[in-house]
CSV table of C-alpha atoms in Angstrom, one decimal:
chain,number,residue,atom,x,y,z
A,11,UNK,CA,-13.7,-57.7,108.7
A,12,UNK,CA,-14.7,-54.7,110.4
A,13,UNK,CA,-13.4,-52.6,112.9
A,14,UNK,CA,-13.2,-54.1,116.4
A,15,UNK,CA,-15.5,-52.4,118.6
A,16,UNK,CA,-14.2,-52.9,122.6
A,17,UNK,CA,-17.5,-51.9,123.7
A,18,UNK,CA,-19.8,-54.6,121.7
A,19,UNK,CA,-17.4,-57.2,124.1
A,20,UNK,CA,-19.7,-58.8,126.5
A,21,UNK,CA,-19.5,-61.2,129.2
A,22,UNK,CA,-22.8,-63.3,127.0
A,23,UNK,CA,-19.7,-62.6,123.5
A,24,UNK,CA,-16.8,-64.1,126.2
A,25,UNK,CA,-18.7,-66.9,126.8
A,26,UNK,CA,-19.9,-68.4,123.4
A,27,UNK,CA,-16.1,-67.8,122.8
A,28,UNK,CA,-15.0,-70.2,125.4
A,29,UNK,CA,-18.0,-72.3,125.0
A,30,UNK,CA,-17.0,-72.3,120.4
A,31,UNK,CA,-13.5,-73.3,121.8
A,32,UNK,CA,-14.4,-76.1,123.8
A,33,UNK,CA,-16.7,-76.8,121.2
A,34,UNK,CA,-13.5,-77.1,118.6
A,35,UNK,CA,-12.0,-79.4,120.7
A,36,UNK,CA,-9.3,-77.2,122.6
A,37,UNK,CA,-8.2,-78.7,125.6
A,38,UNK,CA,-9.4,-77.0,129.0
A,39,UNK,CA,-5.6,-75.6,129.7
A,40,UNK,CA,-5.6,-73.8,126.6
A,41,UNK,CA,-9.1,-72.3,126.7
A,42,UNK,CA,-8.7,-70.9,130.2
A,43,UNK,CA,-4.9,-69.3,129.1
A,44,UNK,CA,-6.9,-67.7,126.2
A,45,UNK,CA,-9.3,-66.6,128.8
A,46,UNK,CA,-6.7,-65.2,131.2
A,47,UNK,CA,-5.5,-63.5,127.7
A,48,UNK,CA,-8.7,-62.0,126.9
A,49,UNK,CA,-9.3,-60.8,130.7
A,50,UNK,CA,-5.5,-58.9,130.6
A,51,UNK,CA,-6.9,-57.2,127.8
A,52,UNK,CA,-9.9,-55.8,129.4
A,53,UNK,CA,-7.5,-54.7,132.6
A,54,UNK,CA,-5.5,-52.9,130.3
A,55,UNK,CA,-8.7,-51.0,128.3
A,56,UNK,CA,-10.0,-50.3,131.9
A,57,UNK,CA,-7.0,-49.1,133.1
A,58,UNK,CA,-6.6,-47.0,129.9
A,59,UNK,CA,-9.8,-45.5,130.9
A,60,UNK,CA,-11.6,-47.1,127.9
A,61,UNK,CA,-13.7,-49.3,129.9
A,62,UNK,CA,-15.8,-49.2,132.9
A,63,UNK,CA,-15.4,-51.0,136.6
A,64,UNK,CA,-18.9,-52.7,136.2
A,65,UNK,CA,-18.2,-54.0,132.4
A,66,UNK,CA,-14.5,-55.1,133.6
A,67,UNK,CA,-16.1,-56.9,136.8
A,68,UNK,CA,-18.7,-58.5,134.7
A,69,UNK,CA,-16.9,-59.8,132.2
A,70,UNK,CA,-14.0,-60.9,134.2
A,71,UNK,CA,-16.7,-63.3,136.1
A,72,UNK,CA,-16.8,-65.3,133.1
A,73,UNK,CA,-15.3,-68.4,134.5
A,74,UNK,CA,-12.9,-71.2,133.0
A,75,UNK,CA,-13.3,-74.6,132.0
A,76,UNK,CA,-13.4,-76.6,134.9
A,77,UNK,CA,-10.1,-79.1,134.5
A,78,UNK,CA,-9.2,-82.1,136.6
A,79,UNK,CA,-6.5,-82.0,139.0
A,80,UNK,CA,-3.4,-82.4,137.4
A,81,UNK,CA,-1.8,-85.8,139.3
A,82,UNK,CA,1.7,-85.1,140.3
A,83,UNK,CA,4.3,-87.0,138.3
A,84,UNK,CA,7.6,-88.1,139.8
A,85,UNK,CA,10.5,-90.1,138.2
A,86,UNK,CA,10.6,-93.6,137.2
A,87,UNK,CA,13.3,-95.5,139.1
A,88,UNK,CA,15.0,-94.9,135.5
A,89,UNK,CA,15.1,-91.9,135.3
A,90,UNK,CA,15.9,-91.1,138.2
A,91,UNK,CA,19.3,-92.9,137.8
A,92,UNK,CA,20.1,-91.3,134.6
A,93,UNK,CA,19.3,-87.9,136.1
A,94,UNK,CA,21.3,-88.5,139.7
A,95,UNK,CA,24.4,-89.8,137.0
A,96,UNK,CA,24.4,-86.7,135.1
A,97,UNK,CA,24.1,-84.2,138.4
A,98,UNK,CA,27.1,-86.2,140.2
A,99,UNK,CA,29.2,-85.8,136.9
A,100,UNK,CA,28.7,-82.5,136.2
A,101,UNK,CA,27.3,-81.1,138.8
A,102,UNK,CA,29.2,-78.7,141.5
A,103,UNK,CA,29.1,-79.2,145.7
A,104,UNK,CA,26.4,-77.0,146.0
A,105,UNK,CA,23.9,-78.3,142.7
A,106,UNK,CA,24.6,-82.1,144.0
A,107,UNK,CA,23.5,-80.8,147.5
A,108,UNK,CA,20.5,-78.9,146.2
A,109,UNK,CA,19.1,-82.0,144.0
A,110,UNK,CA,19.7,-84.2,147.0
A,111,UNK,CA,18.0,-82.0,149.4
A,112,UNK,CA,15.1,-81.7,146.9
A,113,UNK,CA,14.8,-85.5,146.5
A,114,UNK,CA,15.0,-86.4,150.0
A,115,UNK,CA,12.8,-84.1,152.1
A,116,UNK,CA,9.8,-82.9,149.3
A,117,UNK,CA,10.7,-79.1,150.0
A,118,UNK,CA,9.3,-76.4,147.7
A,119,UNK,CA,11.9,-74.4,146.1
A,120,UNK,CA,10.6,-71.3,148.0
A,121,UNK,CA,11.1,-73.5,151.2
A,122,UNK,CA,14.7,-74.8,150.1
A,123,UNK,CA,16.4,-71.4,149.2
A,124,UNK,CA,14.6,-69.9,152.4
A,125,UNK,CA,16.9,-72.2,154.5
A,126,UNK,CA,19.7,-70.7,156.9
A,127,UNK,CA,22.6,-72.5,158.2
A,128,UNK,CA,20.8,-72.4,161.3
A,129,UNK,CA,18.1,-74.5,160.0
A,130,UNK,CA,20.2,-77.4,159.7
A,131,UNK,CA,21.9,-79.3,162.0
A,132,UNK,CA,24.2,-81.9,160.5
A,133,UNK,CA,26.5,-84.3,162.3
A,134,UNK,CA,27.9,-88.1,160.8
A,135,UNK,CA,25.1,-89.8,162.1
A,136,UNK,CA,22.6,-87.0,162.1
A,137,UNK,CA,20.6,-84.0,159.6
A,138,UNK,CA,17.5,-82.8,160.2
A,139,UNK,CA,16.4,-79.5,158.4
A,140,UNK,CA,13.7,-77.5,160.0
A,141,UNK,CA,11.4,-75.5,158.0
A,142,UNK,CA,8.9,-73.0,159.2
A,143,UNK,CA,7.8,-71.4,162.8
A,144,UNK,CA,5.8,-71.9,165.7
A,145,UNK,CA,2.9,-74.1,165.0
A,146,UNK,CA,4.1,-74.5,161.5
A,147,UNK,CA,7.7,-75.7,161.9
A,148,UNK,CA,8.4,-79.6,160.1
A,149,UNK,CA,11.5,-81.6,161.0
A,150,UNK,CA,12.6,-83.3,158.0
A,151,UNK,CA,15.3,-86.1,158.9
A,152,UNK,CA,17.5,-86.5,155.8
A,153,UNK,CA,19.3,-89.9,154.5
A,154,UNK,CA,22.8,-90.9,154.2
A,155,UNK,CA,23.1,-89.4,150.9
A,156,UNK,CA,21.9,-86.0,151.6
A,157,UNK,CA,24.4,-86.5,154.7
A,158,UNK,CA,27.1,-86.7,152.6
A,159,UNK,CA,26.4,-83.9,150.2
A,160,UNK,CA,25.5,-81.5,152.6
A,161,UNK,CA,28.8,-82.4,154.3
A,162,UNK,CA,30.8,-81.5,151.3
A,163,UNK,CA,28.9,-78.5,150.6
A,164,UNK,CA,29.9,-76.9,153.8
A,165,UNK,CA,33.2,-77.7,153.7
A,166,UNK,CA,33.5,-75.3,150.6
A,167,UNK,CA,30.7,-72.8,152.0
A,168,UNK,CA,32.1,-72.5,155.4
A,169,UNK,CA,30.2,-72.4,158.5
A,170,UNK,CA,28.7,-68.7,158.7
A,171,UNK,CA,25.7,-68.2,159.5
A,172,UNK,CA,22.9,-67.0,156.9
A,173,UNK,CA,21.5,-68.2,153.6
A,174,UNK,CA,22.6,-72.3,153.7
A,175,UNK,CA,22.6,-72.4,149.6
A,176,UNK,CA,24.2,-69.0,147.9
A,177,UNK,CA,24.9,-68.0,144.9
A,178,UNK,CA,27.7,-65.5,142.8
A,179,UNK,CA,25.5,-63.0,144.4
A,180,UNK,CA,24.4,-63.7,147.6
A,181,UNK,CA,21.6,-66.1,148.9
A,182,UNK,CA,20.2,-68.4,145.9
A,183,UNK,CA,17.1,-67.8,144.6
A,184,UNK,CA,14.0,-69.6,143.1
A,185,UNK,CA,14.9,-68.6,139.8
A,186,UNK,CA,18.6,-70.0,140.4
A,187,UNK,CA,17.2,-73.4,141.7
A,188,UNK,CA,15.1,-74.1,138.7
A,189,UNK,CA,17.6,-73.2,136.2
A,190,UNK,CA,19.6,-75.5,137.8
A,191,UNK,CA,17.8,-78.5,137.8
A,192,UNK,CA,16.6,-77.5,134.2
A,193,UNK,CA,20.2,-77.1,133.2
A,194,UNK,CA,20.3,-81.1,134.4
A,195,UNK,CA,17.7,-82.0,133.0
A,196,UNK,CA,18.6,-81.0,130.0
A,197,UNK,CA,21.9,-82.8,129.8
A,198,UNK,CA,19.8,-86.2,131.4
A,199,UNK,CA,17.4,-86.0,128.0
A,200,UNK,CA,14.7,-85.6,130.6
A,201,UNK,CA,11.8,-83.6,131.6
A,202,UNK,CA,12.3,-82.3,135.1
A,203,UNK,CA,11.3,-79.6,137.0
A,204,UNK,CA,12.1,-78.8,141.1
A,205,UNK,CA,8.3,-79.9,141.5
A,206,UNK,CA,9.4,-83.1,139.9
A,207,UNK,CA,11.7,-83.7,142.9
A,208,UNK,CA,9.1,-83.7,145.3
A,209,UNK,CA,6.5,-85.6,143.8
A,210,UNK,CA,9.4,-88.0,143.3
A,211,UNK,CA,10.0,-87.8,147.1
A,212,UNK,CA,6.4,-88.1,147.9
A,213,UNK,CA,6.2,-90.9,145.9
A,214,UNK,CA,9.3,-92.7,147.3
A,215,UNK,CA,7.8,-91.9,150.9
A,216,UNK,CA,4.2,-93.7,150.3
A,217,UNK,CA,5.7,-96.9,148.9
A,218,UNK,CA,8.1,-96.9,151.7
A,219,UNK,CA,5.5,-96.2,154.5
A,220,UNK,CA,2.8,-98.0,152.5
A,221,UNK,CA,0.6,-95.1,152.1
A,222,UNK,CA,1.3,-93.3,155.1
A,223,UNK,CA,-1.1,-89.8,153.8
A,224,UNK,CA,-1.1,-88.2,157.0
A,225,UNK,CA,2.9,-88.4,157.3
A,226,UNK,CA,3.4,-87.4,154.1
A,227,UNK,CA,1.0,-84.6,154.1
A,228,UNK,CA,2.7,-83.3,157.7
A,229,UNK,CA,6.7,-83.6,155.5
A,230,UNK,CA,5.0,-81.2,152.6
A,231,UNK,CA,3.4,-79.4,154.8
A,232,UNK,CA,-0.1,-79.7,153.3
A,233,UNK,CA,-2.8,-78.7,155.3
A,234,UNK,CA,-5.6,-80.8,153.8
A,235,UNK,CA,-4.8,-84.7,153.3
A,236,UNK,CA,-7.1,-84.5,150.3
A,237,UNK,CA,-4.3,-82.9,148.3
A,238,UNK,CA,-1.7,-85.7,149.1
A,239,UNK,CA,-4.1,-88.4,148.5
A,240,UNK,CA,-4.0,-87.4,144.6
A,241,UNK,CA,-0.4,-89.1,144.8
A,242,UNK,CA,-1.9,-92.5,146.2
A,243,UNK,CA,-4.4,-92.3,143.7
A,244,UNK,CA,-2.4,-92.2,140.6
A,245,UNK,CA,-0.3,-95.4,142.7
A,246,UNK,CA,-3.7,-96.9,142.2
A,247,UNK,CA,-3.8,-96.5,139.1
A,248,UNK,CA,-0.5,-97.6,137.9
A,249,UNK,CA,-0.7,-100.9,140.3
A,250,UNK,CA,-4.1,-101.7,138.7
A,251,UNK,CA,-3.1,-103.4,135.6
A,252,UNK,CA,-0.5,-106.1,138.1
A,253,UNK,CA,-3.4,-106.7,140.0
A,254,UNK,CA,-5.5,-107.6,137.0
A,255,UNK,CA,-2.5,-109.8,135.5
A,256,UNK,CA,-2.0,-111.5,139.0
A,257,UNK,CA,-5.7,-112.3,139.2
């Protein structure tokens, strides 16, 4: 082979690429992380001065394969139980608290470890965790078992103010929350992730509000409905075969 020649790389050469791999059979994913690869490299050779601003713009404007819209996936009612088992036997105060949180309001993990003391207000009867400002600021009521959880979790955190889930370190972090539930996971034999959680939750809230979009999409804070409809439409999908049997 001979030697490879950055300047015969053209946005026409980055496209039959793409186009040879899609060609092969690759899925879409794997093309478009082989593009982001090939588009690091040409950052790095303009950067390194070996490349000029109007080649790197020209061939970074070679665009993906277009993929569908990846349709959230929460947990079975199985595995959900196996997984909820595993975090109360193991699990500490603060992780069972955490999971429970997760599972009953649909928070993002940036959202969850954003929380202050403040931003809950917990009673027997009563928890409602606020999230956001202004305009932007959801109520989410949480269930007896959050309740319970969050109870316990305090009683060992104490009731100053700051950062409601901490760490060794100070205030937990994104980081800490996914290792965490991957920890879990990993003990349950199962594949979950914090964005598990809340498509679990979303999923939970539809059949219990029988497709309630707008609701949901106010509790995950989505600004276009079109986004939380993708979770109604894989319940479509997976009622479809009952409705062919009952027919």
């Amino acid at each position: 082979a001979g030697r490879f020649d950055l300047l015969a790389l053209t946005p026409g050469g980055l496209e039959r690429f793409r186009d040879g791999c899609k060609a092969a059979g690759l899925r879409p994913s794997t093309i478009n992380r082989k593009l982001v690869a090939c588009k690091r490299y040409v950052d790095w050779a303009f950067e390194a001065g070996l490349l000029s601003a109007d080649a790197r713009a020209r061939l970074r404007a070679v665009g993906p394969v277009p993929q569908p819209r990846r349709r959230p996936r929460g947990l079975t009612s199985q595995e959900l139980t196996r997984f909820l088992r595993v975090v109360e036997a193991e699990g500490s105060s603060r992780d069972q608290a955490i999971v429970q949180v997760l599972l009953e309001s649909g928070l993002k993990v940036s959202e969850l470890v954003a929380l202050n003391r403040e931003d809950l207000q917990l009673s027997t009867r009563r928890a409602v965790i606020e999230v956001g400002s202004g305009a932007d600021l959801r109520q989410i009521a949480m269930g007896r078992p959050a309740r319970r959880k969050l109870r316990r979790y305090l009683t060992e955190r104490g009731e100053r103010p700051g950062a409601l889930f901490l760490g060794e370190r100070g205030p937990l972090t994104t980081n800490g929350v996914q290792r965490l539930v991957r920890k879990y996971c990993r003990l349950a034999g199962l594949k979950v992730s914090p964005s598990t959680l809340r498509h679990t939750f979303a999923k939970g809230f539809l059949d219990a509000s029988r497709g309630d979009l707008v609701a949901l999409a106010d509790l995950l804070g989505h600004e276009c409905v079109e986004t939380t409809r993708l979770y109604l439409q894989r319940d479509r999908r997976r009622a479809a075969p009952q409705l062919a049997a009952a027919s």
